[in-house]
Short mmCIF file of C-alpha atoms in Angstrom, two decimals:
data_model
loop_
_atom_site.label_atom_id
_atom_site.label_comp_id
_atom_site.label_asym_id
_atom_site.label_seq_id
_atom_site.Cartn_x
_atom_site.Cartn_y
_atom_site.Cartn_z
CA GLU A 229 42.46 -5.38 43.44
CA ALA A 230 44.66 -4.38 40.50
CA GLY A 231 43.94 -0.97 39.04
CA VAL A 232 43.57 0.21 35.47
CA ALA A 233 46.84 -0.35 33.61
CA GLN A 234 48.01 1.87 30.77
CA SER A 235 51.08 1.83 28.59
CA PRO A 236 53.28 3.46 27.64
CA ARG A 237 53.52 6.17 30.34
CA TYR A 238 55.27 8.59 28.02
CA LYS A 239 55.57 8.90 24.26
CA ILE A 240 57.24 11.47 22.02
CA ILE A 241 56.56 11.38 18.29
CA GLU A 242 56.90 13.67 15.32
CA LYS A 243 53.82 15.16 13.69
CA ARG A 244 52.27 12.97 11.00
CA GLN A 245 53.53 9.81 12.70
CA SER A 246 51.15 7.29 14.21
CA VAL A 247 50.90 6.16 17.82
CA ALA A 248 48.93 3.64 19.83
CA PHE A 249 48.01 3.47 23.51
CA TRP A 250 46.96 0.38 25.41
CA CYS A 251 44.59 0.00 28.36
CA ASN A 252 43.76 -2.98 30.54
CA PRO A 253 40.72 -2.24 32.72
CA ILE A 254 39.89 -3.68 36.10
CA SER A 255 38.77 -7.28 35.78
CA GLY A 256 35.02 -7.57 35.37
CA HIS A 257 34.46 -3.94 34.45
CA ALA A 258 32.22 -3.76 31.41
CA THR A 259 32.50 -0.03 30.77
CA LEU A 260 35.72 1.49 29.46
CA TYR A 261 36.44 5.15 28.72
CA TRP A 262 39.19 7.00 26.89
CA TYR A 263 39.78 10.64 27.79
CA GLN A 264 42.07 13.33 26.40
CA GLN A 265 43.38 15.88 28.89
CA ILE A 266 45.15 18.92 27.50
CA LEU A 267 47.32 20.81 29.98
CA GLY A 268 45.23 23.06 32.21
CA GLN A 269 41.90 21.57 31.15
CA GLY A 270 39.57 18.91 32.50
CA PRO A 271 39.52 15.47 30.88
CA LYS A 272 37.49 15.30 27.67
CA LEU A 273 35.65 12.08 26.89
CA LEU A 274 36.73 10.64 23.53
CA ILE A 275 34.96 7.31 23.48
CA GLN A 276 33.01 5.03 25.81
CA PHE A 277 32.61 1.28 25.41
CA GLN A 278 30.07 -0.98 27.06
CA ASN A 279 31.66 -4.45 26.75
CA ASN A 280 32.96 -4.35 23.16
CA GLY A 281 30.29 -2.01 21.80
CA VAL A 282 30.63 1.77 21.44
CA VAL A 283 28.00 3.77 23.34
CA ASP A 284 29.47 7.26 22.79
CA ASP A 285 32.15 8.45 20.39
CA SER A 286 30.67 11.86 19.63
CA GLN A 287 33.87 13.72 20.52
CA LEU A 288 36.32 11.36 18.85
CA PRO A 289 38.04 12.95 15.81
CA LYS A 290 37.31 10.01 13.58
CA ASP A 291 39.46 11.21 10.70
CA ARG A 292 42.58 10.49 12.74
CA PHE A 293 41.58 8.72 15.96
CA SER A 294 40.35 5.16 16.26
CA ALA A 295 39.71 2.86 19.19
CA GLU A 296 38.77 -0.74 19.64
CA ARG A 297 37.99 -3.06 22.48
CA LEU A 298 38.30 -6.63 21.32
CA LYS A 299 36.57 -9.30 23.42
CA GLY A 300 35.28 -6.61 25.77
CA VAL A 301 38.48 -6.44 27.82
CA ASP A 302 41.65 -4.61 26.69
CA SER A 303 41.44 -1.55 24.53
CA THR A 304 43.72 0.37 22.19
CA LEU A 305 43.48 3.98 21.08
CA LYS A 306 45.31 4.98 17.91
CA ILE A 307 46.16 8.33 16.37
CA GLN A 308 47.14 8.42 12.70
CA PRO A 309 48.50 10.86 11.67
CA ALA A 310 49.29 12.86 14.80
CA LYS A 311 49.10 16.64 14.93
CA LEU A 312 50.80 19.06 17.31
CA GLU A 313 47.48 19.74 19.03
CA ASP A 314 47.20 16.06 20.00
CA SER A 315 49.83 16.64 22.68
CA ALA A 316 48.00 15.70 25.86
CA VAL A 317 47.59 13.06 28.53
CA TYR A 318 45.40 10.17 27.41
CA LEU A 319 43.51 8.61 30.29
CA CYS A 320 41.75 5.28 30.39
CA ALA A 321 39.07 4.50 32.96
CA SER A 322 36.73 1.62 33.71
CA SER A 323 33.58 1.02 35.71
CA LEU A 324 31.14 -1.77 36.42
CA LEU A 325 28.16 -2.25 34.13
CA SER A 326 25.63 0.09 35.70
CA GLY A 327 22.43 0.46 33.77
CA LEU A 328 20.44 2.95 35.83
CA SER A 329 22.39 2.35 39.02
CA SER A 330 25.36 4.37 40.14
CA THR A 331 28.96 3.31 39.94
CA GLU A 332 32.33 5.00 40.18
CA ALA A 333 34.98 5.08 37.50
CA PHE A 334 38.58 4.06 38.17
CA PHE A 335 41.32 5.81 36.22
CA GLY A 336 44.73 4.74 35.07
CA GLN A 337 47.83 6.92 35.38
CA GLY A 338 47.57 8.01 31.78
CA THR A 339 49.93 8.24 28.81
CA ARG A 340 51.59 11.59 28.24
CA LEU A 341 51.93 12.20 24.50
CA THR A 342 54.16 14.91 23.10
CA VAL A 343 53.96 15.63 19.38
CA VAL A 344 56.90 17.61 18.02
CA ASP B 37 24.35 15.28 31.04
CA ALA B 38 23.91 18.06 33.55
CA LYS B 39 26.06 21.15 33.06
CA THR B 40 27.97 21.96 36.25
CA THR B 41 29.49 25.25 37.40
CA GLN B 42 32.30 25.49 39.93
CA PRO B 43 34.56 28.31 41.12
CA PRO B 44 37.95 28.06 39.39
CA SER B 45 40.00 28.17 42.57
CA MET B 46 39.81 28.17 46.37
CA ASP B 47 42.22 28.30 49.29
CA CYS B 48 41.82 26.51 52.60
CA ALA B 49 43.97 26.54 55.73
CA GLU B 50 45.40 23.18 56.75
CA GLY B 51 43.24 21.50 59.38
CA ARG B 52 40.17 23.51 58.53
CA ALA B 53 37.13 22.29 56.64
CA ALA B 54 37.16 22.82 52.89
CA ASN B 55 33.72 23.49 51.40
CA LEU B 56 33.62 23.19 47.63
CA PRO B 57 30.40 24.34 45.95
CA CYS B 58 28.90 23.14 42.70
CA ASN B 59 25.90 24.36 40.76
CA HIS B 60 24.06 21.76 38.66
CA SER B 61 20.72 23.42 38.01
CA THR B 62 20.00 21.33 34.88
CA ILE B 63 20.43 17.98 36.57
CA SER B 64 17.65 15.50 35.82
CA GLY B 65 15.82 13.31 38.28
CA ASN B 66 17.84 10.14 37.72
CA GLU B 67 21.26 11.77 37.47
CA TYR B 68 23.69 11.30 40.30
CA VAL B 69 26.14 13.97 41.45
CA TYR B 70 29.71 12.68 41.46
CA TRP B 71 32.85 14.25 42.84
CA TYR B 72 36.32 13.35 41.64
CA ARG B 73 39.68 14.92 42.32
CA GLN B 74 42.91 14.98 40.39
CA ILE B 75 46.21 15.42 42.11
CA HIS B 76 48.98 16.73 39.91
CA SER B 77 50.23 14.23 37.32
CA GLN B 78 47.80 11.52 38.40
CA GLY B 79 44.54 10.19 36.99
CA PRO B 80 41.28 11.41 38.56
CA GLN B 81 40.21 9.70 41.78
CA TYR B 82 36.62 9.06 42.81
CA ILE B 83 35.58 10.75 46.07
CA ILE B 84 31.84 10.39 46.61
CA HIS B 85 28.47 10.46 44.86
CA GLY B 86 24.83 10.99 45.77
CA LEU B 87 21.35 11.26 44.32
CA LYS B 88 19.09 13.02 46.82
CA ASN B 89 20.33 12.34 50.33
CA ASN B 90 23.46 13.66 51.94
CA GLU B 91 26.31 11.18 51.89
CA THR B 92 29.45 10.65 53.95
CA ASN B 93 32.42 8.35 53.55
CA GLU B 94 35.95 8.16 54.85
CA MET B 95 37.11 10.90 52.50
CA ALA B 96 34.37 13.51 52.48
CA SER B 97 30.75 14.51 52.96
CA LEU B 98 28.37 15.51 50.20
CA ILE B 99 25.50 17.88 50.90
CA ILE B 100 22.86 18.08 48.16
CA THR B 101 20.18 20.77 48.31
CA GLU B 102 16.58 19.66 48.43
CA ASP B 103 15.91 20.95 44.90
CA ARG B 104 19.10 19.15 43.75
CA LYS B 105 20.30 22.24 41.90
CA SER B 106 23.51 22.52 43.88
CA SER B 107 25.77 20.56 46.17
CA THR B 108 28.75 21.06 48.44
CA LEU B 109 31.68 18.74 48.95
CA ILE B 110 33.12 18.98 52.45
CA LEU B 111 36.61 17.86 53.37
CA PRO B 112 36.34 18.06 57.18
CA HIS B 113 40.02 18.51 58.02
CA ALA B 114 41.98 19.51 54.94
CA THR B 115 45.61 18.42 54.68
CA LEU B 116 48.33 19.45 52.25
CA ARG B 117 47.71 16.19 50.36
CA ASP B 118 44.20 17.40 49.57
CA THR B 119 45.63 20.05 47.24
CA ALA B 120 44.13 19.07 43.89
CA VAL B 121 41.58 19.96 41.23
CA TYR B 122 38.09 18.88 42.30
CA TYR B 123 35.48 18.04 39.69
CA CYS B 124 31.73 17.98 40.21
CA ILE B 125 29.93 15.87 37.61
CA GLY B 126 26.34 15.05 36.80
CA GLY B 127 26.11 11.62 35.27
CA ASN B 128 24.12 8.56 34.31
CA SER B 129 21.98 9.82 31.48
CA GLY B 130 20.60 7.64 28.74
CA GLY B 131 20.57 4.52 30.88
CA TYR B 132 24.34 4.18 31.15
CA GLN B 133 26.99 5.71 33.33
CA LYS B 134 28.66 8.69 31.67
CA VAL B 135 31.45 10.65 33.31
CA THR B 136 31.97 14.04 31.66
CA PHE B 137 34.29 16.53 33.32
CA GLY B 138 34.07 20.31 33.45
CA THR B 139 36.85 22.68 34.47
CA GLY B 140 36.79 21.94 38.18
CA THR B 141 37.98 23.87 41.25
CA LYS B 142 41.66 24.04 42.08
CA LEU B 143 41.88 23.71 45.86
CA GLN B 144 45.09 24.94 47.45
CA VAL B 145 45.57 23.86 51.07
CA ILE B 146 47.82 26.34 52.82
CA PRO B 147 50.07 25.38 55.76
#
């Protein structure tokens, strides 16, 4: 089974520029997550989709970050404008629709963003 | 989500069992305990999960206390490739799966 695909793997931009990341989850997975992982810290959940609806975006800095998941499949995460503190690895993950049952999440390799 | 507490780091000799503890005293009755690990420069990898009973798979065993306030992940024969950060997570609140990471335990397997 193909895993979670992310692109690009690396990105370097100047502060105040914009950037977008793309994620293709595992086929059939209804739940999609975006995480931000700053060096030395655990991943921080930014947004969670169930199909194409948002179920949690409480930690998404909405003044500069946006995410969408059209047709409940692929997703993009955008930062506009970027700040130095946005330098991090951005991880995408997916899992089966679970309801009250348990399911594991599968992670992509991540996109390493450096803002200079 | 349950708040979890883990030691920041541990060492284990290669070939020995690695026992990684986790405290999740605020876990609710329908929340599962999940363990993930993250090897350097890779995305997190699922290891195992459980609700009440102890669980075992090809990677590890999970021992959950009867009161569900703590658990232990056991890697029976640690290898150098098991060197990673291990995260204990309480999840599945609000009727949907939620995976929120803490700071984890950095396990160093020593030759």
